[in-house]
mmCIF file of N, CA and C in Angstrom:
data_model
loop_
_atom_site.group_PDB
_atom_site.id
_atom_site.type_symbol
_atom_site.label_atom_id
_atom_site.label_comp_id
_atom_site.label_asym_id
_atom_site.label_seq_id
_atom_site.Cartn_x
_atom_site.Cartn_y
_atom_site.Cartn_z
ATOM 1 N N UNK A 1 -5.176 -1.423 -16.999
ATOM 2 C CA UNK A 1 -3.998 -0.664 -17.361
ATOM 3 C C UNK A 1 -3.673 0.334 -16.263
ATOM 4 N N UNK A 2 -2.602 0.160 -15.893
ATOM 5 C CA UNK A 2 -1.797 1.428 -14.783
ATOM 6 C C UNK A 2 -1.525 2.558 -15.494
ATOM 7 N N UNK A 3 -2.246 3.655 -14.583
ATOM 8 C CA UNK A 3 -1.783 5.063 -15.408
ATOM 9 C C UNK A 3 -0.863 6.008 -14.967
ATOM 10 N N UNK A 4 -0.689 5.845 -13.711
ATOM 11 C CA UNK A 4 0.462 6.466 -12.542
ATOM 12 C C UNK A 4 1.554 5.564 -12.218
ATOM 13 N N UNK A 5 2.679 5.859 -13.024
ATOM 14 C CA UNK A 5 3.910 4.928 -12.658
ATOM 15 C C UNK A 5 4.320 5.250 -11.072
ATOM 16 N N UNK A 6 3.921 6.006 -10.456
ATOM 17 C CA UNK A 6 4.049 6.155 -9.159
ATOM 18 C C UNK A 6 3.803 4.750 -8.366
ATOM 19 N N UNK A 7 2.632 4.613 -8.648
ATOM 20 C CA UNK A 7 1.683 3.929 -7.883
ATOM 21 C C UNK A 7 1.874 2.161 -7.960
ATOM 22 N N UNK A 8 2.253 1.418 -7.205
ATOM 23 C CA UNK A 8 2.346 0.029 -7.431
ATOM 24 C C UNK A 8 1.183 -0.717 -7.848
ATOM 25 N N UNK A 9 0.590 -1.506 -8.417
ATOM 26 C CA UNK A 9 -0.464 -2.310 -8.013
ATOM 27 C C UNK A 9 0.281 -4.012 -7.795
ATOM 28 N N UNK A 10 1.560 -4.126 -6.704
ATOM 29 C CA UNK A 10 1.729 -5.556 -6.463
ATOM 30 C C UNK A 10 1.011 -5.464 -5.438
ATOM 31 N N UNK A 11 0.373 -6.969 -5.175
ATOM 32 C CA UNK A 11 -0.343 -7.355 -3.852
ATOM 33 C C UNK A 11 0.925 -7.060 -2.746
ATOM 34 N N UNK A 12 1.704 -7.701 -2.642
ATOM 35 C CA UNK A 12 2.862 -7.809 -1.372
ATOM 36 C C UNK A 12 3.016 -6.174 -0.706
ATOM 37 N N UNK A 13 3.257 -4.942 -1.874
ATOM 38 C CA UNK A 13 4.082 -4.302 -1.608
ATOM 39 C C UNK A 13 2.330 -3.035 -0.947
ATOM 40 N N UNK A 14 1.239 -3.526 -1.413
ATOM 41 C CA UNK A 14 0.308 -2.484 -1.135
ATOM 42 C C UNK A 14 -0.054 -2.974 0.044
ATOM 43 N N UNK A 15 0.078 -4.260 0.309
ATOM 44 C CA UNK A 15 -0.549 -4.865 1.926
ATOM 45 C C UNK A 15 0.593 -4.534 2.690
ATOM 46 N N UNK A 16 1.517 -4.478 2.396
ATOM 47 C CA UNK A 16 2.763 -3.394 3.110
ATOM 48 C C UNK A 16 3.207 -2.078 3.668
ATOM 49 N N UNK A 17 2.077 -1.993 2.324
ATOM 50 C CA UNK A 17 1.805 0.033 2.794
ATOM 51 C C UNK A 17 0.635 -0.156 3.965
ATOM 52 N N UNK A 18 -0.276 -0.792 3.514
ATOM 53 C CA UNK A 18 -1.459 -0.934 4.656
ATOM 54 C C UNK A 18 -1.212 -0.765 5.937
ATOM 55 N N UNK A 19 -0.643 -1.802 6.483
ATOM 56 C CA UNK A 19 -0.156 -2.617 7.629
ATOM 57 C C UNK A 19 0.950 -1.752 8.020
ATOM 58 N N UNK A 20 1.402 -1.194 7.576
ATOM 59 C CA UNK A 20 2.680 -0.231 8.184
ATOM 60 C C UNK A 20 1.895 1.215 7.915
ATOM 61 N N UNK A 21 0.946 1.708 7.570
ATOM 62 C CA UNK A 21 0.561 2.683 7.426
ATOM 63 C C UNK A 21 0.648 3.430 9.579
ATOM 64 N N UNK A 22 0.412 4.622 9.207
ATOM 65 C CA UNK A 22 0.702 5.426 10.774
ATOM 66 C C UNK A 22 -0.478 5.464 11.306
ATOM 67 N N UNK A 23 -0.643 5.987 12.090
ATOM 68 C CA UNK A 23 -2.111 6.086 13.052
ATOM 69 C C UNK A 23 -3.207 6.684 12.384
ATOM 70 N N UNK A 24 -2.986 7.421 11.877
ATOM 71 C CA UNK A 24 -3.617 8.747 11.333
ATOM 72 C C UNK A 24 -4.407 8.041 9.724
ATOM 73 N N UNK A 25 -3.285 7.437 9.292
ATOM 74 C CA UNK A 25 -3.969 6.824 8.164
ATOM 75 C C UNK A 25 -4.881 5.749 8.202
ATOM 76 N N UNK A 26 -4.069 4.839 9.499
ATOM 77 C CA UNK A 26 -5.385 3.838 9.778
ATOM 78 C C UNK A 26 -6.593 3.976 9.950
ATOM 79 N N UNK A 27 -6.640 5.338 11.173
ATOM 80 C CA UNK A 27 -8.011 5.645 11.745
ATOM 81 C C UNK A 27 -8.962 5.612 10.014
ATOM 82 N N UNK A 28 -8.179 6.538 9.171
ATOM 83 C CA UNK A 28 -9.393 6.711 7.886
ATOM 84 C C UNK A 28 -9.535 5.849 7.318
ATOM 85 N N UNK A 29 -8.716 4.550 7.266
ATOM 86 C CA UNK A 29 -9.467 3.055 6.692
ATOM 87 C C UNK A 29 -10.053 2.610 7.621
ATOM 88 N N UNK A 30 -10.093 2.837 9.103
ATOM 89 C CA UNK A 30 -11.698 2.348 9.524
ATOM 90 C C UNK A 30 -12.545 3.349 10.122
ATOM 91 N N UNK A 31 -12.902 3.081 8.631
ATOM 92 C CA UNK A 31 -14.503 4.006 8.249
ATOM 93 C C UNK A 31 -15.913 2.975 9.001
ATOM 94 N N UNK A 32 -16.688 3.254 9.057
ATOM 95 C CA UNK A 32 -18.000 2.448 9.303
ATOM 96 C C UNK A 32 -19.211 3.386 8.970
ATOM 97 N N UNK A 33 -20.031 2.873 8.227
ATOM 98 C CA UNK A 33 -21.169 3.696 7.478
ATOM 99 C C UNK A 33 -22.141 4.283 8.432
ATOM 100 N N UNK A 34 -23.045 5.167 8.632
ATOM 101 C CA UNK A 34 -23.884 5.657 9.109
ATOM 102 C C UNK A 34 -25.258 5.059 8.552
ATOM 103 N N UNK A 35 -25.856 5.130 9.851
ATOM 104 C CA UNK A 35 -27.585 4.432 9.699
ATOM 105 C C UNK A 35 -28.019 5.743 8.555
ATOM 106 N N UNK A 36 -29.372 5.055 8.892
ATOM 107 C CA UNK A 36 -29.997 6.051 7.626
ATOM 108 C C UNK A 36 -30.193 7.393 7.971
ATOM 109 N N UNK A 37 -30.826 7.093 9.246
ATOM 110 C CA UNK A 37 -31.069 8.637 10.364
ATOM 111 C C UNK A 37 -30.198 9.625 9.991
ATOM 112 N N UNK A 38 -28.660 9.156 10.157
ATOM 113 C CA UNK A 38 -27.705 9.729 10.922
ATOM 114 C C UNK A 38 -27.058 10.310 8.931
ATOM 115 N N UNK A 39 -27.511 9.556 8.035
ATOM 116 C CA UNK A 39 -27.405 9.844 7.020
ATOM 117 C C UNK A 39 -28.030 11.144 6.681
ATOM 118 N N UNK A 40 -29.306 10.924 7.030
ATOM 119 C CA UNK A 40 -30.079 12.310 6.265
ATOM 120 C C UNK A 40 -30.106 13.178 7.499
ATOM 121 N N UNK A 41 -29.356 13.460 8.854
ATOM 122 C CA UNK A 41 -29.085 14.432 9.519
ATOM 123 C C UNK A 41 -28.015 15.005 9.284
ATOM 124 N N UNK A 42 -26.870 14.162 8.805
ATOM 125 C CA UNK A 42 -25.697 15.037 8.629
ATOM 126 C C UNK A 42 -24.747 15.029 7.236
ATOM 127 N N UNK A 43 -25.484 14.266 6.094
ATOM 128 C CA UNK A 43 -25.299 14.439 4.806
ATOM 129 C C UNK A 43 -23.654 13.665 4.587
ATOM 130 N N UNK A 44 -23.669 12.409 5.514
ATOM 131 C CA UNK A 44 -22.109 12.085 5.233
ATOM 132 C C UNK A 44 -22.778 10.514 5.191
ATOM 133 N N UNK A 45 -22.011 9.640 4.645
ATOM 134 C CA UNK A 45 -22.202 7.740 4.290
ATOM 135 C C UNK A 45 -21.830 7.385 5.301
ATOM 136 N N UNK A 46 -20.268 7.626 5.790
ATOM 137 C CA UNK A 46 -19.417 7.037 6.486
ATOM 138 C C UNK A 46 -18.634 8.006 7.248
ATOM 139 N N UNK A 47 -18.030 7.790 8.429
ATOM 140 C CA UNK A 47 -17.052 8.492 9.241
ATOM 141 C C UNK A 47 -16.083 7.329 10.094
ATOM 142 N N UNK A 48 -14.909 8.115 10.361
ATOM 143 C CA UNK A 48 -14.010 6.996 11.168
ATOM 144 C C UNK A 48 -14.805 6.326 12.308
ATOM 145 N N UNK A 49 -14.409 5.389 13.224
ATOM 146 C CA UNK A 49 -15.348 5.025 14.163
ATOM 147 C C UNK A 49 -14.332 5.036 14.923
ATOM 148 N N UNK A 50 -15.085 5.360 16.371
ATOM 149 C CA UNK A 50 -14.423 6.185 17.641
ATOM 150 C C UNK A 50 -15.068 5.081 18.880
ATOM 151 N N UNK A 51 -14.449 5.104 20.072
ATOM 152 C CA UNK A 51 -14.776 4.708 21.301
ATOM 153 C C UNK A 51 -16.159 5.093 21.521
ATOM 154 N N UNK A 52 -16.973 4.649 22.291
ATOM 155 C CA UNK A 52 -18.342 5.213 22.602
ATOM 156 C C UNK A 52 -19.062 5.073 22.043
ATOM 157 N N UNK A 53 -19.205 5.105 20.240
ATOM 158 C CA UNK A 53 -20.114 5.027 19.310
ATOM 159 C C UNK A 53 -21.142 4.176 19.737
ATOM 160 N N UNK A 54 -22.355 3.675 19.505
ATOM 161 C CA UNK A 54 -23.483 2.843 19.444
ATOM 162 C C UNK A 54 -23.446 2.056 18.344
ATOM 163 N N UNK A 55 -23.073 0.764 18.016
ATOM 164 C CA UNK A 55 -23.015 0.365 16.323
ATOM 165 C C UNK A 55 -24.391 -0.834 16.485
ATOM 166 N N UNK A 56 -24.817 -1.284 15.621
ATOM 167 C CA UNK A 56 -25.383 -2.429 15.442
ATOM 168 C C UNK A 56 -24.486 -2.988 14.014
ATOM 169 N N UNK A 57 -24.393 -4.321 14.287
ATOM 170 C CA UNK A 57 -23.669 -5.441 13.579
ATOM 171 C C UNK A 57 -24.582 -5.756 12.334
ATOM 172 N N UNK A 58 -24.468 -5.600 11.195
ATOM 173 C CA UNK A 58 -25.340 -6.007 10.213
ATOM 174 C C UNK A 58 -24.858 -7.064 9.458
ATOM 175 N N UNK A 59 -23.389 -7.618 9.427
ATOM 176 C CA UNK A 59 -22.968 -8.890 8.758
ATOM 177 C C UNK A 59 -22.057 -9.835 9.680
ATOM 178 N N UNK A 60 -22.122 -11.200 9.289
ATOM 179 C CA UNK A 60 -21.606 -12.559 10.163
ATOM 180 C C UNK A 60 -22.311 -12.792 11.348
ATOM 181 N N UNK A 61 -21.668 -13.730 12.156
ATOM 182 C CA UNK A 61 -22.413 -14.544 13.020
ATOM 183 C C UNK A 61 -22.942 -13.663 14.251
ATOM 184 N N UNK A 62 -22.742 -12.853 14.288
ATOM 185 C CA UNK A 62 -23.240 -11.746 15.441
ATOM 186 C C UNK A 62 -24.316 -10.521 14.773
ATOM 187 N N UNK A 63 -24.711 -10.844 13.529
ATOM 188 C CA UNK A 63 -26.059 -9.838 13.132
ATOM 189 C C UNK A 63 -26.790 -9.779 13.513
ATOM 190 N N UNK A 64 -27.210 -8.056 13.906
ATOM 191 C CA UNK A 64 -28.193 -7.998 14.682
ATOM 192 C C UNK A 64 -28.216 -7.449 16.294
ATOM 193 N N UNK A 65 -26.536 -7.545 16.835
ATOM 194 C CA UNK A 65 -26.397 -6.960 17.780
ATOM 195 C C UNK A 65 -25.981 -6.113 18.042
ATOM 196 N N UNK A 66 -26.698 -5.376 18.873
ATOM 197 C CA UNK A 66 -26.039 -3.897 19.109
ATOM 198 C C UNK A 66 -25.504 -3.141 20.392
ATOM 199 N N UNK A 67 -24.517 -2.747 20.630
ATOM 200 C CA UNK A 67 -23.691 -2.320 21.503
ATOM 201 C C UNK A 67 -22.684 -0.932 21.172
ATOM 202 N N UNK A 68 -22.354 -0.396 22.048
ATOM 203 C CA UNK A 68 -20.861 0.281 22.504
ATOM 204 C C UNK A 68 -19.724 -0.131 22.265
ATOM 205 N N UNK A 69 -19.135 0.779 21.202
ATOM 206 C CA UNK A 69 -17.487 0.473 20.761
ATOM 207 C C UNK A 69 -16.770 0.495 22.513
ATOM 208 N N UNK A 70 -16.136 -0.756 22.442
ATOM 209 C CA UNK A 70 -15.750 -0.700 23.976
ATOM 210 C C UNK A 70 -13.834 -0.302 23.605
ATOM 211 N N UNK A 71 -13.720 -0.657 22.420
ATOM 212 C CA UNK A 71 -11.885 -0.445 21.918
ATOM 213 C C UNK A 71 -11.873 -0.126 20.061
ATOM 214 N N UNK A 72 -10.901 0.232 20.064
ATOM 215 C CA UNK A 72 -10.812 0.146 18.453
ATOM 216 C C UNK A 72 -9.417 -0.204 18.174
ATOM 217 N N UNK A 73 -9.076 -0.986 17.715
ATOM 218 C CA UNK A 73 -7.685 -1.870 17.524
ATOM 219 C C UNK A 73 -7.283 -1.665 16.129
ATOM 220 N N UNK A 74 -6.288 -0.124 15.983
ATOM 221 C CA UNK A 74 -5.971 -0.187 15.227
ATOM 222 C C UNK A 74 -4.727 -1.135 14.159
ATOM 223 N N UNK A 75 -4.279 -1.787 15.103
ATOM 224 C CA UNK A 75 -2.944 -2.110 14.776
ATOM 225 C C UNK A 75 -3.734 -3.984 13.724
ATOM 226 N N UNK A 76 -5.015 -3.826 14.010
ATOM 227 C CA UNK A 76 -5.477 -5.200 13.309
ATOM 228 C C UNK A 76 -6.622 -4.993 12.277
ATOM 229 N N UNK A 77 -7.124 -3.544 12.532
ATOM 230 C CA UNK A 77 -8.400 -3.202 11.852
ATOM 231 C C UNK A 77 -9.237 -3.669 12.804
ATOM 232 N N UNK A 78 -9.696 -3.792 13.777
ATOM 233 C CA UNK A 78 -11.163 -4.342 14.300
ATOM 234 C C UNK A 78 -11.766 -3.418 15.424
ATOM 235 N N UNK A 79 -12.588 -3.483 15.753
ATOM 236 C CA UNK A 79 -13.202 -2.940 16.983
ATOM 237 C C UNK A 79 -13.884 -4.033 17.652
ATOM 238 N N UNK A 80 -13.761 -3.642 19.397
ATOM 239 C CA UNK A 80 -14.464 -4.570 19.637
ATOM 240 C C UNK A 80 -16.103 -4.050 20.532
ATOM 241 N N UNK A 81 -16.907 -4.869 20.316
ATOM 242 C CA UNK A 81 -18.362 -4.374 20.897
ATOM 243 C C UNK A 81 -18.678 -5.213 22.155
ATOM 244 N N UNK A 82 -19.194 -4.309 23.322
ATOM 245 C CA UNK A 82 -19.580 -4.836 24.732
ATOM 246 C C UNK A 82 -20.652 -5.895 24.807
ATOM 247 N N UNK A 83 -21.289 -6.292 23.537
ATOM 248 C CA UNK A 83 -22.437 -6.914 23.844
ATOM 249 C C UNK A 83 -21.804 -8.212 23.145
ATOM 250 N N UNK A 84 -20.694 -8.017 22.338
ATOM 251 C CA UNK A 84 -20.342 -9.281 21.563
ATOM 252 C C UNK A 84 -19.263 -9.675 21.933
ATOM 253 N N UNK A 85 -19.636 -10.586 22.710
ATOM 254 C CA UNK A 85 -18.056 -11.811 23.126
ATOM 255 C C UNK A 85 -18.584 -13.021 23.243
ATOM 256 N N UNK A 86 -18.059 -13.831 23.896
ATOM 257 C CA UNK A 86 -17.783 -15.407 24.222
ATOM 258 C C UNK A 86 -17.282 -15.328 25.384
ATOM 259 N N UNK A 87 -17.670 -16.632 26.185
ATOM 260 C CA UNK A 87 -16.854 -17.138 26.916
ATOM 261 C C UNK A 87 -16.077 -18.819 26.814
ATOM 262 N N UNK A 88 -14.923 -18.134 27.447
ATOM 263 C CA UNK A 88 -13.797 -19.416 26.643
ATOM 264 C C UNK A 88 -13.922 -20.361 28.483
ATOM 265 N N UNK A 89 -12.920 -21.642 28.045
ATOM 266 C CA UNK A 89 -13.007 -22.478 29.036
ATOM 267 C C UNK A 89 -12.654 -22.362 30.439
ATOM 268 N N UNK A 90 -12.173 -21.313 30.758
ATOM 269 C CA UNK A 90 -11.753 -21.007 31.976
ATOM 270 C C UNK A 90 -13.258 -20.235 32.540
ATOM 271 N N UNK A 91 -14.021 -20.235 31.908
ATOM 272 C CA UNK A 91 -15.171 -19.053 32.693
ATOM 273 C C UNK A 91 -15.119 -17.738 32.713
ATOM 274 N N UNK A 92 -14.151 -17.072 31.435
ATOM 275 C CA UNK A 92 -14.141 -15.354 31.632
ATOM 276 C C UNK A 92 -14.543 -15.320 29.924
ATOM 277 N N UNK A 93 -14.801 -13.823 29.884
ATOM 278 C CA UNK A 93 -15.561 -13.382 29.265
ATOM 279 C C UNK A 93 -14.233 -13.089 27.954
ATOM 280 N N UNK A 94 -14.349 -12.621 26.919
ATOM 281 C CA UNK A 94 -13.671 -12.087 25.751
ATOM 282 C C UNK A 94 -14.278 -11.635 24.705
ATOM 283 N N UNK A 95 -14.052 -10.120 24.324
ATOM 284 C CA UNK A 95 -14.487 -9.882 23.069
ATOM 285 C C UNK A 95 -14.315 -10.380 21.550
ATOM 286 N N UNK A 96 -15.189 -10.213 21.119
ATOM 287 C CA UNK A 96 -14.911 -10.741 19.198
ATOM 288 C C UNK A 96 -14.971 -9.637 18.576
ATOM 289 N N UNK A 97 -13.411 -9.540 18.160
ATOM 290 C CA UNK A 97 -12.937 -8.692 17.023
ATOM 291 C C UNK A 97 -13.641 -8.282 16.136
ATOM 292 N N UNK A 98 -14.433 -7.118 15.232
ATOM 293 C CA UNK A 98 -15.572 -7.070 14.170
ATOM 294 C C UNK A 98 -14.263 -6.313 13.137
ATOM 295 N N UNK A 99 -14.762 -6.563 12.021
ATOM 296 C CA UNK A 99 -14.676 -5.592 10.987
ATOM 297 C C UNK A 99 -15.269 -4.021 11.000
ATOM 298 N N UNK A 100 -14.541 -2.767 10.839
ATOM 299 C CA UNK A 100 -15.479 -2.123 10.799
ATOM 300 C C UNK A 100 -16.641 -1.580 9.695
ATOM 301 N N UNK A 101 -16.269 -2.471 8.857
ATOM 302 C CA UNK A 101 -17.278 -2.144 7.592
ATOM 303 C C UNK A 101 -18.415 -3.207 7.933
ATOM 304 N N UNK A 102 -18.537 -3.972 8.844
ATOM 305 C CA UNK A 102 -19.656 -4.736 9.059
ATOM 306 C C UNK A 102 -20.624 -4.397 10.612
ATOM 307 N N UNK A 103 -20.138 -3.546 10.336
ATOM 308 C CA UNK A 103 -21.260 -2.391 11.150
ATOM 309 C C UNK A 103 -21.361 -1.161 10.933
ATOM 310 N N UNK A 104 -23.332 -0.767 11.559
ATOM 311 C CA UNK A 104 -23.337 0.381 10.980
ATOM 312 C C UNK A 104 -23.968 1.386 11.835
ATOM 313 N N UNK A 105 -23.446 2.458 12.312
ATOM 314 C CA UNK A 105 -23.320 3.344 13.452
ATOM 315 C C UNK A 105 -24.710 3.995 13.327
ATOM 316 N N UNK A 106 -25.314 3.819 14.655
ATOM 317 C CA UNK A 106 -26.605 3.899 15.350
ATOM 318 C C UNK A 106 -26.804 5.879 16.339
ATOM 319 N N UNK A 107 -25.866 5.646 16.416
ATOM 320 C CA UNK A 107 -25.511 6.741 17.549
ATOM 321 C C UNK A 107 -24.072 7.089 17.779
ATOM 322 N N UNK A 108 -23.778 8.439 17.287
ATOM 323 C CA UNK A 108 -22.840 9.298 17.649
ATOM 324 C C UNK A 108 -22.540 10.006 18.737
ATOM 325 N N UNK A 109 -21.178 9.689 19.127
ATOM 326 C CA UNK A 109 -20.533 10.793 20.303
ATOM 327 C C UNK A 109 -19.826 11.832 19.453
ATOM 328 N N UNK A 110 -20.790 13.285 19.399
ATOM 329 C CA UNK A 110 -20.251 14.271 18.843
ATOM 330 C C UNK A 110 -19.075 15.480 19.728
ATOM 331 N N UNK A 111 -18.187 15.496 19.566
ATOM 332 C CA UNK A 111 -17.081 15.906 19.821
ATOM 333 C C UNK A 111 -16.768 17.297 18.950
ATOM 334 N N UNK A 112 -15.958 17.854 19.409
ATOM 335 C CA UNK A 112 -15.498 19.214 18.646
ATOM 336 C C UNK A 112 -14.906 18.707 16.726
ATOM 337 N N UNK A 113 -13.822 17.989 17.185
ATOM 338 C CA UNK A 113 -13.202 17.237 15.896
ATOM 339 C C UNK A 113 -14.337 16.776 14.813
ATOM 340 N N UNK A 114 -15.349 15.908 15.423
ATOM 341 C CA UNK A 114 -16.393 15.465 14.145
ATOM 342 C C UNK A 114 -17.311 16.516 13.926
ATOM 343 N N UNK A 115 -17.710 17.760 14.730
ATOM 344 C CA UNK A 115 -18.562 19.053 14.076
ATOM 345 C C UNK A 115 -17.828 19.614 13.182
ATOM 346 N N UNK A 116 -16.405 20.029 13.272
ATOM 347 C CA UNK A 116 -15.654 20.460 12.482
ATOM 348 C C UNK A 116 -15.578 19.247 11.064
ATOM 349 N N UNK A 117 -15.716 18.664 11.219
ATOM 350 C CA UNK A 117 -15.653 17.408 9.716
ATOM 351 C C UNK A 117 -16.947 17.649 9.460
ATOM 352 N N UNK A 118 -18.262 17.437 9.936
ATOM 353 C CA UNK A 118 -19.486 17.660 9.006
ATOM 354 C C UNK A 118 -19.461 19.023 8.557
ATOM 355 N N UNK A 119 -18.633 19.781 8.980
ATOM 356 C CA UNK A 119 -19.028 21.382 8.896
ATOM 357 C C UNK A 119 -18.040 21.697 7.624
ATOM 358 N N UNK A 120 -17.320 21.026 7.346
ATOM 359 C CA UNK A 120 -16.411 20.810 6.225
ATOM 360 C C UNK A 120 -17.082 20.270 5.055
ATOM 361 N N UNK A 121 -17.352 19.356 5.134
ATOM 362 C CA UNK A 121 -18.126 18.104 4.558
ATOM 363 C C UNK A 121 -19.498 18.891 3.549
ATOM 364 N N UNK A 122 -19.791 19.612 4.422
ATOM 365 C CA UNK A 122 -21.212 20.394 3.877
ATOM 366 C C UNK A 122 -21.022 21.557 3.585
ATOM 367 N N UNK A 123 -19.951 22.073 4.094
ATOM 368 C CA UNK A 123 -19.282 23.431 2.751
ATOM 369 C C UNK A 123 -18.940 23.262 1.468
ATOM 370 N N UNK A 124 -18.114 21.441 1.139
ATOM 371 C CA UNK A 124 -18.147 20.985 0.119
ATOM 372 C C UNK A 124 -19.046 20.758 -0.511
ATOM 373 N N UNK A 125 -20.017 20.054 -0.141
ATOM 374 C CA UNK A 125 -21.227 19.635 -1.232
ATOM 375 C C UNK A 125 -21.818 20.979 -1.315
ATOM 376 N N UNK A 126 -22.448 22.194 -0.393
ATOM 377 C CA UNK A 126 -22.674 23.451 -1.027
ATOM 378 C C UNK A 126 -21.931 23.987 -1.830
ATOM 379 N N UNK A 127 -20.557 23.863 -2.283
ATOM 380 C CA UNK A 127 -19.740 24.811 -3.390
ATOM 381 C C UNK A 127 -20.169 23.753 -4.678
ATOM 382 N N UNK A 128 -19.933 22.605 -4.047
ATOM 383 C CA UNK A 128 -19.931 21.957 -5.851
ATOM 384 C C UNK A 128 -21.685 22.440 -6.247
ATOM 385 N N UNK A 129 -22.859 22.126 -5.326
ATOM 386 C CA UNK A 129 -24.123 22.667 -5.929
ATOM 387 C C UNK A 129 -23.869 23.935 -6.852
ATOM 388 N N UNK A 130 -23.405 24.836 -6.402
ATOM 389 C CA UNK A 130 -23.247 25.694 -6.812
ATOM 390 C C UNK A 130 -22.720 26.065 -7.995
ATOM 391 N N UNK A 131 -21.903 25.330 -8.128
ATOM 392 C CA UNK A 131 -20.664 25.241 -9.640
ATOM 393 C C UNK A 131 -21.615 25.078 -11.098
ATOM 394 N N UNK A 132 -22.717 23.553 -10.211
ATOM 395 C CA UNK A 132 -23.830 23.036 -11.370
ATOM 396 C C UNK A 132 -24.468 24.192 -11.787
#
């Protein structure tokens, strides 16, 4: 049952919003989860994924490898990783497009922008403790 007449639930018209969504919104649908490490150092699941990152591949035919976000393609959802390509018939090299929910970030390039998000992030979960 729909409870917000706002809100559509047709397939056509929400893969519409997707796909035409702006930069800003894309970046936050590609999320990619944090290792475990990186879990219990900075108290977050997931964060957008950025150039530079370190990911290892944990699902499809490339599990298991791990590399450097070499691009992040928003306009398709994918990123692509330096260690994962093919080579096609001419003899040059090409990356394979990943999902970013099928990898899971090994190593962070911390930047001003993502201290300011964990530093957010963990003011929240300290107020709600608090509330309990």
């Amino acid at each position: 049952m729909k409870f917000n007449p706002t809100v559509t639930k047709s397939r056509k018209k929400n893969r519409k919003r997707y796909f035409l969504s702006s930069a800003q919104e894309k970046r936050k649908n590609m999320l990619s989860p944090l290792s475990k490490e990186l879990k219990l150092k900075y108290f977050v699941k997931s964060i957008p994924i950025r150039k530079e990152d370190e990911v290892l591949v944990v699902r499809g035919s490339h599990k298991g490898e791990i590399g450097k976000v070499v691009q992040c393609q928003r306009k398709i959802f994918k990123i692509l990783i330096d260690q994962v390509n093919r080579m096609k018939s001419n003899k040059t090299n090409v990356f394979i497009p990943i999902s970013p929910g099928n990898v899971v970030i090994t190593k962070l390039i911390l930047n001003s922008e993502r201290k300011n998000f964990f530093e957010k992030k963990n003011k929240i979960k300290k107020k709600k403790k608090k509330r309990r």
